[in-house]
Coordinates of C-alpha atoms in Angstrom, one line a residue:
Chain A
M24 CA -133.4 -30.9 -55.8
F25 CA -134.4 -33.2 -53.0
A26 CA -132.6 -32.8 -49.7
I27 CA -132.5 -32.9 -45.9
V28 CA -130.3 -30.0 -44.8
E29 CA -128.9 -28.7 -41.5
Q30 CA -128.5 -25.1 -42.5
P31 CA -130.9 -22.3 -43.3
I32 CA -132.8 -22.8 -46.5
S33 CA -132.3 -20.3 -49.3
I34 CA -135.5 -19.7 -51.2
Q35 CA -133.5 -17.8 -53.8
Q36 CA -131.3 -20.8 -54.5
L37 CA -134.3 -23.1 -54.7
C38 CA -136.0 -20.8 -57.2
E39 CA -132.8 -20.8 -59.3
Q40 CA -132.8 -24.6 -59.2
V41 CA -136.3 -24.9 -60.7
G42 CA -136.1 -21.8 -62.9
S43 CA -135.9 -22.4 -66.6
P44 CA -136.6 -20.6 -69.8
A45 CA -139.3 -23.2 -70.4
A46 CA -141.1 -22.2 -67.2
G47 CA -143.6 -19.3 -67.0
A48 CA -144.3 -19.7 -63.3
I49 CA -142.6 -20.7 -60.1
A50 CA -144.8 -21.5 -57.1
T51 CA -143.0 -21.9 -53.7
F52 CA -144.1 -22.8 -50.2
L53 CA -142.1 -22.1 -47.1
G54 CA -143.1 -23.6 -43.7
T55 CA -141.9 -21.4 -41.0
T56 CA -141.7 -21.6 -37.2
R57 CA -144.6 -19.9 -35.5
Q58 CA -144.3 -18.3 -32.1
S59 CA -147.5 -19.8 -30.8
N60 CA -149.4 -23.0 -31.2
R61 CA -152.6 -23.9 -29.4
G62 CA -152.0 -21.1 -27.0
R63 CA -148.5 -22.2 -26.1
R64 CA -145.6 -19.8 -26.5
V65 CA -143.2 -21.6 -28.8
L66 CA -139.5 -21.1 -28.1
K67 CA -138.1 -23.1 -30.9
L68 CA -138.8 -26.2 -33.1
E69 CA -136.5 -29.1 -33.5
Y70 CA -136.8 -31.5 -36.5
E71 CA -135.5 -35.0 -36.9
A72 CA -135.6 -37.0 -40.1
Y73 CA -134.9 -40.4 -41.5
P74 CA -133.0 -38.7 -44.2
E75 CA -132.5 -41.4 -46.8
M76 CA -136.2 -42.3 -46.8
A77 CA -137.3 -38.7 -46.5
V78 CA -135.4 -37.9 -49.8
S79 CA -136.9 -41.0 -51.4
E80 CA -140.4 -39.8 -50.4
F81 CA -139.7 -36.3 -51.7
E82 CA -138.8 -37.9 -55.1
K83 CA -141.9 -40.0 -55.1
I84 CA -144.1 -37.0 -54.3
A85 CA -142.5 -35.0 -57.1
A86 CA -142.9 -37.9 -59.6
L87 CA -146.6 -38.3 -58.6
A88 CA -147.1 -34.5 -59.1
R89 CA -145.6 -34.8 -62.6
T90 CA -148.1 -37.4 -63.5
R91 CA -150.9 -34.9 -62.6
W92 CA -149.6 -31.6 -63.9
D93 CA -147.4 -30.4 -66.7
L94 CA -144.3 -29.3 -64.6
T95 CA -140.9 -28.2 -65.5
A96 CA -139.0 -28.9 -62.2
V97 CA -139.7 -29.6 -58.6
A98 CA -137.4 -29.0 -55.6
I99 CA -138.1 -30.1 -52.0
V100 CA -135.9 -29.3 -49.1
H101 CA -136.4 -30.0 -45.3
R102 CA -134.2 -28.6 -42.6
V103 CA -133.4 -30.7 -39.5
G104 CA -132.1 -29.7 -36.1
V105 CA -133.2 -26.6 -34.2
V106 CA -135.1 -24.1 -36.4
P107 CA -135.4 -20.6 -34.7
L108 CA -138.7 -18.7 -34.7
G109 CA -139.6 -17.2 -38.1
Q110 CA -137.2 -19.4 -40.1
A111 CA -138.1 -22.0 -42.7
S112 CA -138.2 -25.7 -41.8
V113 CA -139.4 -26.8 -45.2
A114 CA -139.3 -25.3 -48.7
I115 CA -140.9 -26.5 -52.0
A116 CA -140.5 -24.9 -55.4
V117 CA -142.4 -26.0 -58.5
S118 CA -141.9 -24.5 -61.9
A119 CA -144.2 -25.0 -64.8
P120 CA -145.1 -23.5 -68.2
H121 CA -148.3 -22.1 -66.6
R122 CA -149.2 -20.7 -63.2
R123 CA -152.2 -22.9 -62.3
E124 CA -150.2 -26.0 -62.6
A125 CA -147.3 -24.7 -60.6
I126 CA -149.5 -23.5 -57.8
E127 CA -151.7 -26.6 -57.6
A128 CA -148.7 -28.9 -57.7
C129 CA -146.9 -27.0 -55.0
H130 CA -150.0 -27.3 -52.8
F131 CA -150.2 -31.0 -53.5
C132 CA -146.5 -31.5 -52.7
I133 CA -146.6 -29.8 -49.3
D134 CA -149.8 -31.6 -48.3
S135 CA -148.3 -34.9 -49.4
L136 CA -145.0 -34.2 -47.6
K137 CA -146.9 -33.5 -44.4
E138 CA -148.6 -36.8 -44.6
V139 CA -145.8 -39.1 -45.5
A140 CA -142.4 -37.7 -45.0
P141 CA -140.6 -39.4 -42.1
I142 CA -139.8 -36.2 -40.3
W143 CA -140.6 -35.5 -36.7
K144 CA -141.0 -32.2 -35.0
K145 CA -140.4 -31.4 -31.3
E146 CA -141.9 -28.2 -30.1
H147 CA -140.1 -26.5 -27.2
F148 CA -142.5 -24.2 -25.6
E149 CA -142.7 -22.1 -22.5
G150 CA -143.1 -24.8 -19.8
G151 CA -142.3 -27.9 -21.7
E152 CA -141.7 -29.8 -24.9
V153 CA -143.6 -32.2 -27.0
W154 CA -143.2 -34.4 -30.1
I155 CA -145.9 -33.0 -32.4
G156 CA -148.5 -35.6 -33.5
S157 CA -147.1 -38.2 -31.2
L158 CA -148.6 -40.4 -28.5
A159 CA -148.1 -37.7 -25.8
D160 CA -149.3 -34.9 -28.0
C161 CA -153.0 -34.9 -27.1
D162 CA -154.8 -34.0 -30.3
H163 CA -152.4 -34.9 -33.2
G164 CA -151.5 -31.4 -34.1
D165 CA -150.3 -30.1 -37.4
D166 CA -149.9 -26.8 -39.0
D167 CA -153.5 -26.6 -39.8
S168 CA -154.9 -27.8 -36.5
A169 CA -154.6 -24.7 -34.4
G170 CA -158.0 -23.4 -35.3
R171 CA -159.7 -26.4 -33.8
A172 CA -157.2 -27.1 -31.1
H173 CA -158.0 -27.3 -27.4
H174 CA -156.2 -25.2 -24.9
H175 CA -154.6 -27.1 -22.2
P176 CA -153.3 -25.6 -19.0
H177 CA -149.7 -26.2 -18.7
D178 CA -147.0 -25.9 -16.0
H179 CA -145.6 -22.4 -16.2
A180 CA -143.5 -23.1 -13.1
G181 CA -140.9 -24.8 -15.2
G182 CA -140.3 -28.4 -16.1
H183 CA -142.6 -30.1 -18.5
A184 CA -146.2 -29.6 -19.4
A185 CA -148.7 -31.8 -17.8
D186 CA -150.1 -33.0 -21.1
A187 CA -146.7 -33.8 -22.5
P188 CA -144.6 -35.6 -20.0
V189 CA -141.0 -36.2 -21.1
D190 CA -138.8 -38.3 -18.9
P191 CA -135.8 -36.1 -18.1
A192 CA -133.7 -39.3 -17.7
Q193 CA -134.1 -40.0 -21.4
P194 CA -131.6 -38.3 -23.7
R195 CA -132.8 -35.4 -25.8
S196 CA -132.4 -35.3 -29.6
R197 CA -129.0 -34.3 -30.7
R198 CA -130.0 -33.6 -34.3
Chain B
M14 CA -132.5 -63.7 -39.3
K15 CA -131.0 -60.3 -38.4
L16 CA -132.8 -57.0 -38.8
R17 CA -131.5 -53.5 -38.5
V18 CA -134.2 -51.6 -36.6
L19 CA -134.2 -47.8 -36.6
Y20 CA -136.0 -45.5 -34.1
F21 CA -137.0 -41.9 -34.5
G22 CA -138.6 -39.0 -32.7
I23 CA -140.4 -39.9 -29.5
V24 CA -139.6 -43.6 -29.8
R25 CA -135.9 -42.9 -30.2
E26 CA -136.1 -40.6 -27.2
R27 CA -137.9 -43.0 -24.9
L28 CA -135.7 -45.9 -25.8
G29 CA -132.6 -43.8 -25.6
R30 CA -131.1 -45.2 -28.8
R31 CA -131.3 -44.6 -32.6
G32 CA -131.5 -48.3 -33.5
E33 CA -130.3 -51.8 -32.8
E34 CA -129.9 -55.2 -34.4
I35 CA -132.7 -57.6 -33.6
E36 CA -132.7 -61.4 -34.1
C37 CA -136.0 -62.6 -35.4
A38 CA -137.4 -66.0 -36.5
A39 CA -137.1 -66.6 -40.3
G40 CA -140.4 -65.8 -42.0
A41 CA -141.5 -63.3 -39.4
S42 CA -143.8 -60.5 -40.6
V43 CA -143.8 -56.8 -39.6
A44 CA -146.6 -57.6 -37.2
D45 CA -144.6 -60.3 -35.6
L46 CA -141.7 -57.9 -35.0
M47 CA -144.0 -55.3 -33.5
T48 CA -145.4 -57.9 -31.1
L49 CA -141.8 -58.8 -30.1
L50 CA -141.0 -55.1 -29.6
A51 CA -144.2 -54.5 -27.6
Q52 CA -143.1 -57.2 -25.2
R53 CA -139.8 -55.4 -24.6
N54 CA -141.1 -51.9 -24.2
D55 CA -144.6 -50.5 -23.6
I56 CA -144.1 -47.6 -26.0
F57 CA -144.7 -49.9 -28.9
A58 CA -147.9 -51.1 -27.3
L59 CA -148.9 -47.5 -26.6
G60 CA -148.2 -46.5 -30.2
A61 CA -149.8 -49.6 -31.8
G62 CA -152.5 -47.5 -33.5
T63 CA -150.3 -44.7 -34.7
I64 CA -146.8 -46.2 -35.5
R65 CA -146.1 -47.0 -39.1
V66 CA -143.3 -49.2 -40.3
A67 CA -141.0 -48.8 -43.3
V68 CA -138.8 -51.6 -44.6
N69 CA -135.9 -50.7 -46.7
R70 CA -137.3 -47.1 -46.9
E71 CA -140.8 -48.1 -48.1
Y72 CA -143.9 -48.0 -46.0
V73 CA -145.3 -51.5 -45.6
D74 CA -148.3 -53.2 -43.9
G75 CA -148.2 -55.5 -40.9
D76 CA -148.4 -58.6 -43.0
H77 CA -145.2 -57.7 -45.0
G78 CA -142.7 -60.5 -44.7
L79 CA -139.3 -59.6 -43.4
A80 CA -136.0 -60.8 -44.8
D81 CA -132.5 -61.1 -43.4
D82 CA -130.6 -57.8 -43.2
D83 CA -133.8 -55.7 -43.8
E84 CA -133.6 -52.1 -42.6
V85 CA -136.8 -51.7 -40.5
A86 CA -137.8 -48.2 -39.4
I87 CA -140.3 -47.5 -36.7
I88 CA -142.2 -44.4 -37.8
P89 CA -144.1 -42.7 -35.0
P90 CA -146.6 -40.0 -36.2
V91 CA -144.8 -37.6 -38.5
A92 CA -144.6 -33.9 -38.0
G93 CA -147.4 -32.9 -40.3
G94 CA -149.6 -35.9 -40.5
R95 CA -153.2 -35.9 -39.3
K96 CA -154.4 -39.1 -41.0
R97 CA -152.4 -42.3 -40.5
Chain C
M26 CA -144.8 -4.3 -49.8
F27 CA -146.5 -3.1 -53.1
A28 CA -144.3 -1.8 -55.8
I29 CA -143.5 -1.4 -59.4
V30 CA -139.7 -1.8 -59.8
E31 CA -137.2 -1.5 -62.7
Q32 CA -134.6 -3.9 -61.2
P33 CA -134.6 -7.7 -60.8
I34 CA -136.9 -8.9 -58.1
S35 CA -135.4 -10.6 -55.0
I36 CA -137.7 -13.4 -53.8
Q37 CA -135.6 -13.7 -50.7
Q38 CA -136.2 -10.1 -49.8
L39 CA -139.9 -10.5 -50.5
C40 CA -140.1 -13.5 -48.2
E41 CA -138.3 -11.6 -45.5
Q42 CA -140.8 -8.8 -45.9
V43 CA -143.8 -11.0 -45.2
G44 CA -142.1 -13.3 -42.8
S45 CA -143.2 -13.1 -39.2
P46 CA -143.1 -15.2 -36.0
A47 CA -146.9 -15.1 -36.3
A48 CA -146.7 -16.9 -39.7
G49 CA -146.4 -20.6 -40.2
A50 CA -146.5 -20.5 -43.9
I51 CA -145.3 -18.3 -46.8
A52 CA -146.6 -19.0 -50.3
T53 CA -145.0 -17.2 -53.2
F54 CA -145.6 -17.0 -56.9
L55 CA -143.1 -15.8 -59.5
G56 CA -144.1 -15.2 -63.1
T57 CA -141.1 -15.7 -65.3
T58 CA -140.3 -15.0 -69.0
R59 CA -140.8 -18.1 -71.1
Q60 CA -138.7 -18.8 -74.2
S61 CA -141.7 -19.8 -76.3
N62 CA -145.3 -18.7 -76.5
R63 CA -147.8 -20.1 -79.1
G64 CA -144.9 -21.6 -81.0
R65 CA -143.1 -18.3 -81.2
R66 CA -139.5 -18.1 -80.0
V67 CA -139.6 -15.3 -77.5
L68 CA -136.4 -13.1 -77.3
K69 CA -137.5 -10.9 -74.4
L70 CA -140.5 -9.4 -72.7
E71 CA -141.0 -5.7 -72.1
Y72 CA -143.5 -4.5 -69.5
E73 CA -145.1 -1.1 -69.1
A74 CA -147.2 0.0 -66.1
Y75 CA -149.4 2.8 -65.0
P76 CA -147.4 2.7 -61.7
E77 CA -149.6 4.7 -59.4
M78 CA -152.7 2.9 -60.3
A79 CA -151.0 -0.5 -60.4
V80 CA -149.8 -0.1 -56.8
S81 CA -153.2 1.0 -55.8
E82 CA -154.7 -2.1 -57.4
F83 CA -152.1 -4.3 -55.7
E84 CA -153.3 -2.8 -52.4
K85 CA -156.9 -3.5 -53.2
I86 CA -156.2 -7.1 -54.2
A87 CA -154.3 -7.7 -50.9
A88 CA -157.1 -6.0 -48.9
L89 CA -159.7 -8.2 -50.6
A90 CA -157.6 -11.3 -49.9
R91 CA -157.4 -10.4 -46.3
T92 CA -161.2 -10.4 -46.1
R93 CA -161.3 -13.9 -47.4
W94 CA -158.4 -15.6 -45.6
D95 CA -156.6 -15.2 -42.3
L96 CA -153.3 -13.7 -43.5
T97 CA -150.3 -12.2 -41.8
A98 CA -148.8 -10.2 -44.7
V99 CA -149.0 -9.7 -48.4
A100 CA -146.3 -8.4 -50.8
I101 CA -146.8 -7.8 -54.5
V102 CA -144.1 -6.5 -56.8
H103 CA -144.1 -6.1 -60.6
R104 CA -141.1 -5.3 -62.7
V105 CA -141.2 -3.0 -65.7
G106 CA -138.9 -2.6 -68.6
V107 CA -137.1 -5.4 -70.4
V108 CA -137.2 -8.7 -68.5
P109 CA -134.7 -11.2 -70.0
L110 CA -135.7 -14.9 -70.5
G111 CA -136.1 -16.9 -67.3
Q112 CA -136.3 -13.8 -65.0
A113 CA -139.3 -12.9 -62.9
S114 CA -141.6 -10.1 -64.1
V115 CA -144.0 -10.4 -61.1
A116 CA -143.7 -11.8 -57.6
I117 CA -146.2 -12.3 -54.9
A118 CA -145.6 -13.4 -51.3
V119 CA -148.3 -14.2 -48.8
S120 CA -147.7 -15.2 -45.2
A121 CA -150.4 -16.7 -42.9
P122 CA -150.6 -18.7 -39.7
H123 CA -151.6 -21.8 -41.8
R124 CA -150.5 -23.2 -45.2
R125 CA -153.9 -23.5 -46.9
E126 CA -154.7 -19.9 -46.4
A127 CA -151.3 -18.7 -47.6
I128 CA -151.4 -20.8 -50.8
E129 CA -155.1 -20.1 -51.7
A130 CA -154.6 -16.3 -51.1
C131 CA -151.4 -16.3 -53.2
H132 CA -153.3 -18.0 -56.0
F133 CA -156.1 -15.5 -55.7
C134 CA -153.7 -12.5 -55.8
I135 CA -151.9 -13.6 -59.0
D136 CA -155.2 -14.4 -60.7
S137 CA -156.6 -11.0 -59.7
L138 CA -153.5 -9.1 -60.6
K139 CA -153.6 -10.6 -64.1
E140 CA -157.2 -9.4 -64.5
V141 CA -157.0 -5.9 -63.2
A142 CA -153.4 -4.6 -62.9
P143 CA -152.8 -1.8 -65.4
I144 CA -149.6 -3.4 -66.8
W145 CA -148.9 -4.2 -70.4
K146 CA -146.6 -6.8 -71.9
K147 CA -144.9 -6.6 -75.2
E148 CA -143.5 -9.8 -76.5
H149 CA -140.4 -9.5 -78.7
F150 CA -140.1 -12.7 -80.6
E151 CA -138.2 -14.0 -83.6
G152 CA -139.6 -12.1 -86.5
G153 CA -141.6 -9.5 -84.7
E154 CA -143.2 -8.0 -81.6
V155 CA -146.7 -7.8 -80.2
W156 CA -148.6 -6.3 -77.3
I157 CA -150.0 -9.3 -75.5
G158 CA -153.8 -9.2 -75.2
S159 CA -154.2 -6.2 -77.4
L160 CA -156.1 -5.4 -80.5
A161 CA -153.4 -6.7 -82.8
D162 CA -152.8 -9.8 -80.7
C163 CA -155.2 -12.2 -82.3
D164 CA -156.4 -14.4 -79.5
H165 CA -156.0 -12.4 -76.3
G166 CA -153.1 -14.4 -74.9
D167 CA -152.1 -14.7 -71.4
D168 CA -149.9 -17.0 -69.5
D169 CA -152.5 -19.7 -69.5
S170 CA -153.5 -19.5 -73.1
A171 CA -150.7 -21.3 -74.8
G172 CA -152.4 -24.7 -74.6
R173 CA -155.3 -23.5 -76.8
A174 CA -153.4 -21.0 -78.9
H175 CA -153.3 -21.1 -82.7
H176 CA -150.0 -21.1 -84.5
H177 CA -149.6 -18.3 -87.0
P178 CA -147.0 -18.3 -89.7
H179 CA -144.8 -15.3 -89.2
D180 CA -142.2 -13.4 -91.1
H181 CA -138.8 -15.0 -90.3
A182 CA -137.1 -12.7 -92.8
G183 CA -137.1 -9.9 -90.2
G184 CA -139.4 -7.0 -89.6
H185 CA -142.7 -7.6 -88.0
A186 CA -145.1 -10.6 -87.9
A187 CA -148.0 -10.5 -90.3
D188 CA -150.4 -10.9 -87.5
A189 CA -148.9 -8.1 -85.4
P190 CA -148.1 -5.1 -87.5
V191 CA -146.3 -2.4 -85.7
D192 CA -145.5 0.9 -87.4
P193 CA -141.8 1.4 -87.2
A194 CA -142.3 5.1 -87.4
Q195 CA -143.9 5.0 -84.0
P196 CA -141.7 5.2 -81.0
R197 CA -141.0 2.1 -79.0
S198 CA -141.6 1.8 -75.3
R199 CA -138.8 3.3 -73.3
R200 CA -139.8 1.7 -70.0
Chain D
M28 CA -163.2 21.5 -68.5
K29 CA -159.6 20.2 -68.8
L30 CA -158.7 16.5 -68.6
R31 CA -155.3 14.9 -68.3
V32 CA -155.5 11.9 -70.5
L33 CA -152.9 9.1 -70.2
Y34 CA -152.0 6.5 -72.8
F35 CA -150.3 3.1 -72.3
G36 CA -149.1 0.1 -74.2
I37 CA -150.3 -0.2 -77.8
V38 CA -152.4 3.0 -77.6
R39 CA -149.4 5.0 -76.4
E40 CA -147.2 3.4 -79.1
R41 CA -149.7 4.1 -81.9
L42 CA -150.4 7.7 -80.8
G43 CA -146.7 8.3 -80.2
R44 CA -147.3 10.0 -76.9
R45 CA -147.8 9.2 -73.2
G46 CA -150.7 11.6 -72.7
E47 CA -152.1 15.0 -73.3
E48 CA -154.5 17.6 -72.0
I49 CA -157.9 17.5 -73.6
E50 CA -160.6 20.2 -73.4
C51 CA -164.1 18.7 -73.0
A52 CA -167.6 20.1 -72.5
A53 CA -168.6 20.4 -68.9
G54 CA -170.7 17.5 -67.8
A55 CA -169.2 15.1 -70.3
S56 CA -169.1 11.4 -69.5
V57 CA -166.4 8.9 -70.1
A58 CA -168.4 7.7 -73.1
D59 CA -168.5 11.2 -74.5
L60 CA -164.7 11.5 -74.2
M61 CA -164.2 8.1 -75.9
T62 CA -166.4 9.3 -78.8
L63 CA -164.3 12.4 -79.1
L64 CA -161.1 10.4 -79.1
A65 CA -162.5 8.0 -81.7
Q66 CA -163.1 10.9 -84.0
R67 CA -159.5 11.9 -83.7
N68 CA -157.8 8.5 -84.1
D69 CA -159.2 5.1 -85.3
I70 CA -157.3 3.2 -82.6
F71 CA -160.0 4.2 -80.1
A72 CA -162.8 3.0 -82.5
L73 CA -160.8 -0.2 -83.1
G74 CA -160.4 -0.8 -79.3
A75 CA -164.0 0.2 -78.4
G76 CA -164.8 -3.3 -77.1
T77 CA -161.6 -3.9 -75.2
I78 CA -160.4 -0.6 -73.9
R79 CA -161.2 0.2 -70.2
V80 CA -161.0 3.6 -68.6
A81 CA -159.7 4.6 -65.2
V82 CA -160.5 8.0 -63.7
N83 CA -158.2 9.2 -60.9
R84 CA -156.8 5.6 -60.8
E85 CA -160.1 3.8 -60.4
Y86 CA -161.8 1.8 -63.2
V87 CA -165.1 3.4 -64.2
D88 CA -168.0 2.8 -66.6
G89 CA -168.9 4.8 -69.7
D90 CA -171.6 6.7 -67.9
H91 CA -169.1 8.0 -65.2
G92 CA -169.3 11.8 -65.2
L93 CA -166.0 13.6 -65.7
A94 CA -164.8 16.6 -63.7
D95 CA -162.3 19.3 -64.3
D96 CA -158.7 18.2 -63.8
D97 CA -159.5 14.5 -63.8
E98 CA -156.7 12.1 -64.6
V99 CA -158.2 9.8 -67.3
A100 CA -156.2 6.7 -68.2
I101 CA -157.0 4.8 -71.4
I102 CA -156.4 1.1 -70.5
P103 CA -156.0 -1.3 -73.4
P104 CA -156.2 -5.0 -72.6
V105 CA -153.7 -5.7 -69.7
A106 CA -150.9 -8.2 -69.9
G107 CA -152.7 -11.1 -68.1
G108 CA -156.3 -10.4 -68.7
R109 CA -158.6 -12.7 -70.6
K110 CA -162.0 -11.4 -69.5
R111 CA -162.7 -7.7 -69.8

């Protein structure tokens, strides 16, 4: 029900996991890799996790959701490694007797996960790469920030973007 | 006392390692450890306002007291977080 | 993208339909058959639709959602005929650049669908059968009503429930 | 004028048919048709407060004027609806 995986996520399987004759509703959320972010053309995303703690945080999020809504089951899965464009990096499925509970709890779970899960995202874009939200990432981006993001000129000639210097001497993630 | 310190994301990448064992004075707090780390590498100083710390897989504050054999994870800003 | 179907709904397929490199989020909702409703033990649900109008209403709901949120794609599918326990009778998938939009629009779509879609549900329960929401169905039930529903004694000896008389001489739904 | 009237759900089941052609005076409204139907079968009288009508696949009000060859659907309360 709560996992860090290296393979593509099956939403069908997740729905089967939370499905139950006691549930009248299943709400799911999939976070997928977008082709552009703050005007940058994204090539791929790469995720890294602290897996043991991430799973423990997923469990805590689900337990908290259960105190607020009448739920049947909760499943939370995050993928690590390279996630190609259009594919899911995170999936949440919440089943409940009634639809409002399932949908609100699903929304709560993804918002909480984004806040607390020890998972890091490196964006590989045309002209560079950057750890999203980190020191070198100028305006602490997240999936909801594009609307108010600034556009930065970046180095299309190759190498790394001016606003996201990465020392090529340092090893890249192997996850 | 001996701590197992884990690095992730940009910190791991800048340091070039996933973690290490660090000797620390008995009774040291998380803040003490961060001061020690900041003296060794400026990424910790740079990230002082944004880095969170988890001890044995739980987020803790700077005044949390460390114990021998603790697993201390240095948590740079996470993928989705805006507040920290 | 908008359909009335007679076969099981594939949530995987629906997500693929709305998935896009332009989308960062896919929210889905599945309405599934619950084993109990207002204390009645449900055996199966049977859905009937006015298919041409239902599809037209789905399109209108999606168009209205698009005026309120920045969405990439919307898919709405309802199954008709007998839907066994635990299986989905309705599925909605909404993709958007950002998660809040996808989730809120998905919630809006299922709420709207429940209001306006010309689709009828007959509940076959232990001891009888009833058209949900209809004249003979005492308190206008819907998926969210169980919490405030009354319990009615019903005829366990077979035949039809006292509160939901159905003339056996009349033909049953063949959908 | 001639109308194609469609029945669904409990109405279809009680009437034992999915629809029929009905002759109606030119200029008749939806309300006029419902009055005609209520004279033929009490399910229409019984459902007067809850039945909605769609003409050519759009919900309409009682004062909607009917035209020859209209497809008129009698819509008893739908599966999920509470308000009507």
